[in-house]
mmCIF file with all atom_site columns, C-alpha atoms in Angstrom:
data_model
loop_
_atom_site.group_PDB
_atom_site.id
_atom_site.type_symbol
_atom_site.label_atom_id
_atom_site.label_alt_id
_atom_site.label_comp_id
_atom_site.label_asym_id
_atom_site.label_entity_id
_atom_site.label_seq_id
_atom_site.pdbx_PDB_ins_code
_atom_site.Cartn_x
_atom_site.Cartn_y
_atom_site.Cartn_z
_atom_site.occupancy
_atom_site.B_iso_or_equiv
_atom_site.pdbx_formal_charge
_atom_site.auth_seq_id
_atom_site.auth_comp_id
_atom_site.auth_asym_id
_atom_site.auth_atom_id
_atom_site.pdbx_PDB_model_num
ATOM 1   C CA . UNK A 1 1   ? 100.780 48.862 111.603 1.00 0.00 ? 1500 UNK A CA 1
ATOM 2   C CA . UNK A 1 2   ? 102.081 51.726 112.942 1.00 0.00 ? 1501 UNK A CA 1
ATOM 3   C CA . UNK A 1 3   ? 105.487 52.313 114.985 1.00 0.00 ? 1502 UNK A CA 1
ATOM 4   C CA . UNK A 1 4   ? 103.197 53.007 118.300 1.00 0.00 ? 1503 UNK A CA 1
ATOM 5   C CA . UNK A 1 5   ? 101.678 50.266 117.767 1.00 0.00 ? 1504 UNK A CA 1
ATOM 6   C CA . UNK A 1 6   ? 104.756 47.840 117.244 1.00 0.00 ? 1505 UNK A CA 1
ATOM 7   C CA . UNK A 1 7   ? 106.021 49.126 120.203 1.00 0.00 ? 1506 UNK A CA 1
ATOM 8   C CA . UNK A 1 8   ? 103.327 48.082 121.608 1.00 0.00 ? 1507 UNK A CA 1
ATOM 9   C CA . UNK A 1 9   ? 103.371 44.602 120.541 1.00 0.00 ? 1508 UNK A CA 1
ATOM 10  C CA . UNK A 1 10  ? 107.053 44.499 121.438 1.00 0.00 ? 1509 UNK A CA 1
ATOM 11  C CA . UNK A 1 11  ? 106.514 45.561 124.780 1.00 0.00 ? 1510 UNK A CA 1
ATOM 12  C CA . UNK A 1 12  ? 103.527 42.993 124.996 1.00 0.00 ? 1511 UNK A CA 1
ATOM 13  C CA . UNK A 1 13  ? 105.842 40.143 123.595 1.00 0.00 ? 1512 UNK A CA 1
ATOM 14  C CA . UNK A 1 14  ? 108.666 40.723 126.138 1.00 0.00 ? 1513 UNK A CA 1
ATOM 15  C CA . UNK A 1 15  ? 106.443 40.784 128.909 1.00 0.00 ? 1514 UNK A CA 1
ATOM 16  C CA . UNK A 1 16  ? 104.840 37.990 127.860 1.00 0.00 ? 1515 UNK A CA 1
ATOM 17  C CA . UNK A 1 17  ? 107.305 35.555 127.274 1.00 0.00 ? 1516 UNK A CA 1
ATOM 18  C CA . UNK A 1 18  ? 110.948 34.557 127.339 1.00 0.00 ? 1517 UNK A CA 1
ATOM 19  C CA . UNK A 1 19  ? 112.368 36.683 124.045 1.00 0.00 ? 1518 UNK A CA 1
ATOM 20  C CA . UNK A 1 20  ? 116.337 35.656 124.443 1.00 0.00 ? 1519 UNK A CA 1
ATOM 21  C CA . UNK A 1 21  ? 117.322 37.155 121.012 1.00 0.00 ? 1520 UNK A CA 1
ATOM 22  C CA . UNK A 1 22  ? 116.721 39.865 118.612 1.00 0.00 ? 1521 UNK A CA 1
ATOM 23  C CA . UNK A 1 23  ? 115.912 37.134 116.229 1.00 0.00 ? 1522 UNK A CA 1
ATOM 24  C CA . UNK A 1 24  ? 113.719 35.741 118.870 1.00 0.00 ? 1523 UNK A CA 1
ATOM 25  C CA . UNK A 1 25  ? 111.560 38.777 118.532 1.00 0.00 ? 1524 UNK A CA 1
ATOM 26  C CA . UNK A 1 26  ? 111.955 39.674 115.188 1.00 0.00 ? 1525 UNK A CA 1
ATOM 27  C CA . UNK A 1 27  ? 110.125 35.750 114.684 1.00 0.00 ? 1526 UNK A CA 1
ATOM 28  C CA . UNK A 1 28  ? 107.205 36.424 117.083 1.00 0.00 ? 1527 UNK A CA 1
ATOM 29  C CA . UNK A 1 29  ? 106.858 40.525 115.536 1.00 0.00 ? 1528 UNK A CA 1
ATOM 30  C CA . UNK A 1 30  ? 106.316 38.217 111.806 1.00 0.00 ? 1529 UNK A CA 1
ATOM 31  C CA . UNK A 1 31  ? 104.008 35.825 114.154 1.00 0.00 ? 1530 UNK A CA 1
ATOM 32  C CA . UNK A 1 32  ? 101.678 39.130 113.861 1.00 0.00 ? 1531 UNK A CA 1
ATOM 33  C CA . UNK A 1 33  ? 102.228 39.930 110.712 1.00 0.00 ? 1532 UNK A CA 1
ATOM 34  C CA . UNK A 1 34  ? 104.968 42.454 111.802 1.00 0.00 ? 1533 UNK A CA 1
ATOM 35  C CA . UNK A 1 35  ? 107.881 42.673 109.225 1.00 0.00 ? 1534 UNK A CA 1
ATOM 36  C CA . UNK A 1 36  ? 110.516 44.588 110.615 1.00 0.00 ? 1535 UNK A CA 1
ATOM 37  C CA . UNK A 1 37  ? 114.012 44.919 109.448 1.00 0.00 ? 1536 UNK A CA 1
ATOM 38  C CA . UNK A 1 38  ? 117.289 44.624 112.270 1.00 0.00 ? 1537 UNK A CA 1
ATOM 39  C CA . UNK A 1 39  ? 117.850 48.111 112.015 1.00 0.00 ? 1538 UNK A CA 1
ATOM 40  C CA . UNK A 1 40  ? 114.395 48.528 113.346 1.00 0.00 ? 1539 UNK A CA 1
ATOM 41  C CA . UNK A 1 41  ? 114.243 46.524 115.546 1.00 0.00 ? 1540 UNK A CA 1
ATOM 42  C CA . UNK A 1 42  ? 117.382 47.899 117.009 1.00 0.00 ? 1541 UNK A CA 1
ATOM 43  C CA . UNK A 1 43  ? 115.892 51.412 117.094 1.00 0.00 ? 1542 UNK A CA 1
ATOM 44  C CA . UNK A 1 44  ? 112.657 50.148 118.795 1.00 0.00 ? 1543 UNK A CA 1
ATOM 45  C CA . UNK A 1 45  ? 114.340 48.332 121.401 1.00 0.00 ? 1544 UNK A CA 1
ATOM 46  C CA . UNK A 1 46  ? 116.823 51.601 121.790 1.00 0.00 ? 1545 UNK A CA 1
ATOM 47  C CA . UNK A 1 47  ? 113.385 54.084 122.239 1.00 0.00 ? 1546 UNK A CA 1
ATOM 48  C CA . UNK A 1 48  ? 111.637 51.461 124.568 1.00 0.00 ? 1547 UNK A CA 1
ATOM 49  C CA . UNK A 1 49  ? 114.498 51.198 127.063 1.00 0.00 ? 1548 UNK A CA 1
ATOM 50  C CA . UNK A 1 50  ? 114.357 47.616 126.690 1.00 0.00 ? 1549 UNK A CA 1
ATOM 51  C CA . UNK A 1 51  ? 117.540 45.721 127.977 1.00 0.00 ? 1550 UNK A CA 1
ATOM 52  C CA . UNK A 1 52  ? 119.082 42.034 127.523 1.00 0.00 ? 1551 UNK A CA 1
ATOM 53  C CA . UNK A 1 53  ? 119.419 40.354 131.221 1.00 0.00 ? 1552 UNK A CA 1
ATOM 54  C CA . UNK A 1 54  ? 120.427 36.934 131.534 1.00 0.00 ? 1553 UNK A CA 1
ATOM 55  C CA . UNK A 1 55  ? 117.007 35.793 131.222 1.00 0.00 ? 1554 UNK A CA 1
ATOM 56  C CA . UNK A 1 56  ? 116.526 37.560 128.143 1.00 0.00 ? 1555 UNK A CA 1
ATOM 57  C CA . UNK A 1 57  ? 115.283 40.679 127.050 1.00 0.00 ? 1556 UNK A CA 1
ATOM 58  C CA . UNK A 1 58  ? 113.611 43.153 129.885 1.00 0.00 ? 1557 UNK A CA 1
ATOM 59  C CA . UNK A 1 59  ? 111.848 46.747 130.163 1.00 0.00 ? 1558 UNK A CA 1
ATOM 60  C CA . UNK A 1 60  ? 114.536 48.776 132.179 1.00 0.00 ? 1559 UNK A CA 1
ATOM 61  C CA . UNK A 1 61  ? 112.635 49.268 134.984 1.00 0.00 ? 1560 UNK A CA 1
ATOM 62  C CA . UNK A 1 62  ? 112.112 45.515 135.056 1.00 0.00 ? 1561 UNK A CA 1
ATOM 63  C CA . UNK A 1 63  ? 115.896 44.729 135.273 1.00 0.00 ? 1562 UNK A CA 1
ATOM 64  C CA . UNK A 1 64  ? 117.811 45.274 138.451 1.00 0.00 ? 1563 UNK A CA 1
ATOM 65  C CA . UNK A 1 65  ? 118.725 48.803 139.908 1.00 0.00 ? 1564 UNK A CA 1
ATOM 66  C CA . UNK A 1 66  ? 122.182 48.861 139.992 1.00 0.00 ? 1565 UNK A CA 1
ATOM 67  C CA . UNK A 1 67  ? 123.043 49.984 143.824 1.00 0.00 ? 1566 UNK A CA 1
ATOM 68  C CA . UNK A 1 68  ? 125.486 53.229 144.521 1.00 0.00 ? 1567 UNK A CA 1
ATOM 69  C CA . UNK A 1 69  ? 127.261 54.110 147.282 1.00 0.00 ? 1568 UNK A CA 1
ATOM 70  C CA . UNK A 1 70  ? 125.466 56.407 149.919 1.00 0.00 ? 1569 UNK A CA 1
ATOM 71  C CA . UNK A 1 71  ? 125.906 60.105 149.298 1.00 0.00 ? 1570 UNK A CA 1
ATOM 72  C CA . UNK A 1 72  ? 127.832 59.863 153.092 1.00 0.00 ? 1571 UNK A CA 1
ATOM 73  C CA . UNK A 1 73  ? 130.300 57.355 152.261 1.00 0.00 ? 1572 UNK A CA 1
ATOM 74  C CA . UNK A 1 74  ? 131.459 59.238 148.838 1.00 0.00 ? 1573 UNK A CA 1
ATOM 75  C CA . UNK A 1 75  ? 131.409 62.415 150.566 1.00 0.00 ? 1574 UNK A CA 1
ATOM 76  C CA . UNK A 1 76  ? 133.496 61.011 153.456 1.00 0.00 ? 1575 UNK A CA 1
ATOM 77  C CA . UNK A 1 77  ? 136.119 59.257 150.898 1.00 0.00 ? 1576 UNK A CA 1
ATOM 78  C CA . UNK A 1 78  ? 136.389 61.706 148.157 1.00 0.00 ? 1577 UNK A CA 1
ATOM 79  C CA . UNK A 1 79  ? 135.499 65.371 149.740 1.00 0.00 ? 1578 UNK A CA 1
ATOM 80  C CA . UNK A 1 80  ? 138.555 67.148 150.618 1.00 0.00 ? 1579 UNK A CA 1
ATOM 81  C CA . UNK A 1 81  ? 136.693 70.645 151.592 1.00 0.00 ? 1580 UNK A CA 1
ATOM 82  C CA . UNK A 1 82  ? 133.559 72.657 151.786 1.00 0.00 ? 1581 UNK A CA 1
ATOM 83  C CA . UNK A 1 83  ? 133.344 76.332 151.287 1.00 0.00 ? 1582 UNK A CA 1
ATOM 84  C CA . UNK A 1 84  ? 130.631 78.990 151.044 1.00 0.00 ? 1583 UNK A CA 1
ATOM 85  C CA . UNK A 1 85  ? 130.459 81.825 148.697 1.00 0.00 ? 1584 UNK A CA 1
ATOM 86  C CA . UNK A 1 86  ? 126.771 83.564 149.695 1.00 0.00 ? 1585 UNK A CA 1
ATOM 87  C CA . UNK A 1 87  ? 124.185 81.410 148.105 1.00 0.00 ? 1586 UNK A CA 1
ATOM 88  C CA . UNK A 1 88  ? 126.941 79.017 146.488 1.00 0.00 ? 1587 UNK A CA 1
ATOM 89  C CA . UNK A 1 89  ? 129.045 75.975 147.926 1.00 0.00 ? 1588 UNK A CA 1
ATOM 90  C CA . UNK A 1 90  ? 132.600 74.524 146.735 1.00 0.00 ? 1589 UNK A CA 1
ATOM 91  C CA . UNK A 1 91  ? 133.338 70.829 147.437 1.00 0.00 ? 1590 UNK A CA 1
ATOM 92  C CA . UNK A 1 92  ? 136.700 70.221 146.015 1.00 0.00 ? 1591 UNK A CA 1
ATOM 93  C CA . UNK A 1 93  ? 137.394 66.482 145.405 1.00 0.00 ? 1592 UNK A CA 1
ATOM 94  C CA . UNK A 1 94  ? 139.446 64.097 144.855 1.00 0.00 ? 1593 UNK A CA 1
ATOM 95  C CA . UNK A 1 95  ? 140.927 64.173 141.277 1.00 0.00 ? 1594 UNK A CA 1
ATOM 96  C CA . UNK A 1 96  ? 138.444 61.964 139.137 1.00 0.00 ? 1595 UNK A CA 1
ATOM 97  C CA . UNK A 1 97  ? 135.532 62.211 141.860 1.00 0.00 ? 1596 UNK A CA 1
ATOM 98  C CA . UNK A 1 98  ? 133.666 65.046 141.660 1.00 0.00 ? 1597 UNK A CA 1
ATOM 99  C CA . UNK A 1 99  ? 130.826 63.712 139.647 1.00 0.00 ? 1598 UNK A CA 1
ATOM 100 C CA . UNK A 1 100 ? 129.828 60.612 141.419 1.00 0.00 ? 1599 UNK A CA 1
ATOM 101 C CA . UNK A 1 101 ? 130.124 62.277 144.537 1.00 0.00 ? 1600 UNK A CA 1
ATOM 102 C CA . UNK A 1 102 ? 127.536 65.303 143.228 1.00 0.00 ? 1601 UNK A CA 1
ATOM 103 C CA . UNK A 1 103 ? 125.428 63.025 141.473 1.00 0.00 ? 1602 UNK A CA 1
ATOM 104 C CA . UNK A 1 104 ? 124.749 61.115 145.213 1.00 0.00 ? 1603 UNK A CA 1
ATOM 105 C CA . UNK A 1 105 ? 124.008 64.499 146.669 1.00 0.00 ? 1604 UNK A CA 1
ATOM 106 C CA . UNK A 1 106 ? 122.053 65.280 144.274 1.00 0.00 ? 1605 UNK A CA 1
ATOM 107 C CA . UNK A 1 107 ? 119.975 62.280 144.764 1.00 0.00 ? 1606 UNK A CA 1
ATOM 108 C CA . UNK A 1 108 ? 119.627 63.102 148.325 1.00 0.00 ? 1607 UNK A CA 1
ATOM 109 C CA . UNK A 1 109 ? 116.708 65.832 147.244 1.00 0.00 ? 1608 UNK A CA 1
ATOM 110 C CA . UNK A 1 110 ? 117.796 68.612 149.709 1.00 0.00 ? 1609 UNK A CA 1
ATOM 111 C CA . UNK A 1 111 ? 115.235 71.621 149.002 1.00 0.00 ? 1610 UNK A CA 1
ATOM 112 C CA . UNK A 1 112 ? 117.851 73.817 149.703 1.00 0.00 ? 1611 UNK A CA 1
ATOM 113 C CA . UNK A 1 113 ? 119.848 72.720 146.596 1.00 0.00 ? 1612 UNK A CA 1
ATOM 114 C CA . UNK A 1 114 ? 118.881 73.912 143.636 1.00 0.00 ? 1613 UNK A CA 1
ATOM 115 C CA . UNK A 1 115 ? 121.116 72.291 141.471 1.00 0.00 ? 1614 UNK A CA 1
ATOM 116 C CA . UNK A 1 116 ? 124.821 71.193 141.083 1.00 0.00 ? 1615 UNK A CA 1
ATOM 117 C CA . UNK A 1 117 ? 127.477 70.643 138.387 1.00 0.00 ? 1616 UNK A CA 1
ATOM 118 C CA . UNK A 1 118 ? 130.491 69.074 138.489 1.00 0.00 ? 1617 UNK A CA 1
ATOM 119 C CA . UNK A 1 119 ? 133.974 69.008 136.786 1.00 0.00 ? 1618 UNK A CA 1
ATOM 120 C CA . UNK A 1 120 ? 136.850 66.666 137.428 1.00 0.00 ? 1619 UNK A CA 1
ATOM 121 C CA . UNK A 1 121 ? 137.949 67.414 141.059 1.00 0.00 ? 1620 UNK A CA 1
ATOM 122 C CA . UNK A 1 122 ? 135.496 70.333 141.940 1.00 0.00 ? 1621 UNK A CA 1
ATOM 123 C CA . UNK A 1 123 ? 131.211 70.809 142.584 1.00 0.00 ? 1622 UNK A CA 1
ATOM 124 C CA . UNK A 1 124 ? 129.288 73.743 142.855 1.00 0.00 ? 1623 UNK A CA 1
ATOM 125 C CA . UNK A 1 125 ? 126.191 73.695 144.593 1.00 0.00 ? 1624 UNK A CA 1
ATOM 126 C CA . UNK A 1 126 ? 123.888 76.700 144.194 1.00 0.00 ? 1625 UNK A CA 1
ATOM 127 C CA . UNK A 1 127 ? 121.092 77.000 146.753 1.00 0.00 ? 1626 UNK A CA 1
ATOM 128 C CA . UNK A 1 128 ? 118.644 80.007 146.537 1.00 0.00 ? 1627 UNK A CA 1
ATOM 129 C CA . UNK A 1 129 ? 120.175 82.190 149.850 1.00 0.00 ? 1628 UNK A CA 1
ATOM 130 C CA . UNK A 1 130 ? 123.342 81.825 151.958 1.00 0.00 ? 1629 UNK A CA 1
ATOM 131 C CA . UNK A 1 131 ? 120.840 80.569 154.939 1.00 0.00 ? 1630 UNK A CA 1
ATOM 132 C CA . UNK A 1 132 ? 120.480 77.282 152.411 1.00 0.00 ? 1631 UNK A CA 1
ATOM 133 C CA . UNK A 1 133 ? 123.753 77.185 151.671 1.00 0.00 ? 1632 UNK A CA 1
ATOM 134 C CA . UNK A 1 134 ? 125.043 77.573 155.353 1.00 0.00 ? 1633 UNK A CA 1
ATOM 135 C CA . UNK A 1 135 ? 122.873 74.235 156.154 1.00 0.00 ? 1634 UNK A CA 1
ATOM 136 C CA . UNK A 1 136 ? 123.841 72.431 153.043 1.00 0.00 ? 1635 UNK A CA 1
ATOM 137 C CA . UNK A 1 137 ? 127.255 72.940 154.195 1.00 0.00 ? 1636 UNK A CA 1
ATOM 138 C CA . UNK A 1 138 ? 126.636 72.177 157.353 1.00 0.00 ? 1637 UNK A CA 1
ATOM 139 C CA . UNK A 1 139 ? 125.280 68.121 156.489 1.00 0.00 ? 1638 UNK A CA 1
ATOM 140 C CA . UNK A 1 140 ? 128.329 67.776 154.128 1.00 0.00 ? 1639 UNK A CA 1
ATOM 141 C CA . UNK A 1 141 ? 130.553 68.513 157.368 1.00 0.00 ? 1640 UNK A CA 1
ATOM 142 C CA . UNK A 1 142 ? 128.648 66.104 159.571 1.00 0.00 ? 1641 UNK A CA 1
ATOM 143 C CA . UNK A 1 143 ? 129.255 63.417 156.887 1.00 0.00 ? 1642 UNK A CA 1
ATOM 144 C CA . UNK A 1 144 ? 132.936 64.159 156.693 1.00 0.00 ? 1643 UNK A CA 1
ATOM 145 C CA . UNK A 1 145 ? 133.189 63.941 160.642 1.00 0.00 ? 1644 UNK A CA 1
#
């Protein structure tokens, strides 16, 4: 059987029923003629993004999203100040901050950002003309008011 296909089966098997343990599914994987070895299994699990809940083992997806503070309410705690440089934008942060607080405002999806990155207390935005900037800017002030 090939690895695509064990995957496959995994997936199938942790869908189908309740797998609590790594020896749980390493059992049901022999079931179907499917020896694997821990280190393996391991992998497999690793690659398929599978995770162990409470009720056992889970596709990611499957498990709960973890919930983040709005992009507002981190900009409002930890944004000290905005500034423009043309097409560019400089949020300094508080010390330990900055990459939360880009990573919500990157979720936001602005088209006018193009990107961001982050260090320890500082985030540059880089939007494609000083017009996108300048209104970028300008919804990072209203959530600081």
């Amino acid at each position: 059987m090939s690895k695509l296909t064990r995957q496959q089966l995994i997936l199938q098997l942790i869908e189908n029923g309740n797998v609590a343990s790594q020896e749980d599914l390493r059992r049901a994987l022999a079931r179907h003629s499917q020896r694997v070895t821990q280190a393996t299994l391991s992998r497999d699990i690793h690659e398929l993004g599978i995770v162990k809940t409470a009720d056992g083992y889970a596709r990611a997806q499957a498990a709960a999203e973890p919930v983040f503070p709005s992009a507002e309410r981190l900009v409002r705690e930890f944004v000290l100040s905005v500034r423009e440089a043309q097409n560019q934008l400089v949020l300094k942060t508080s010390v330990g901050s900055a990459q939360p607080v880009a990573a919500a405002l990157d979720a936001e999806e602005w088209e006018e950002s193009l990107g961001s990155v982050a260090g320890d207390d500082t985030i540059l935005i880089i939007c494609e003309n000083k017009n996108d900037a300048e209104r970028v800017a300008n919804r990072i002030r209203e959530m600081l008011a």
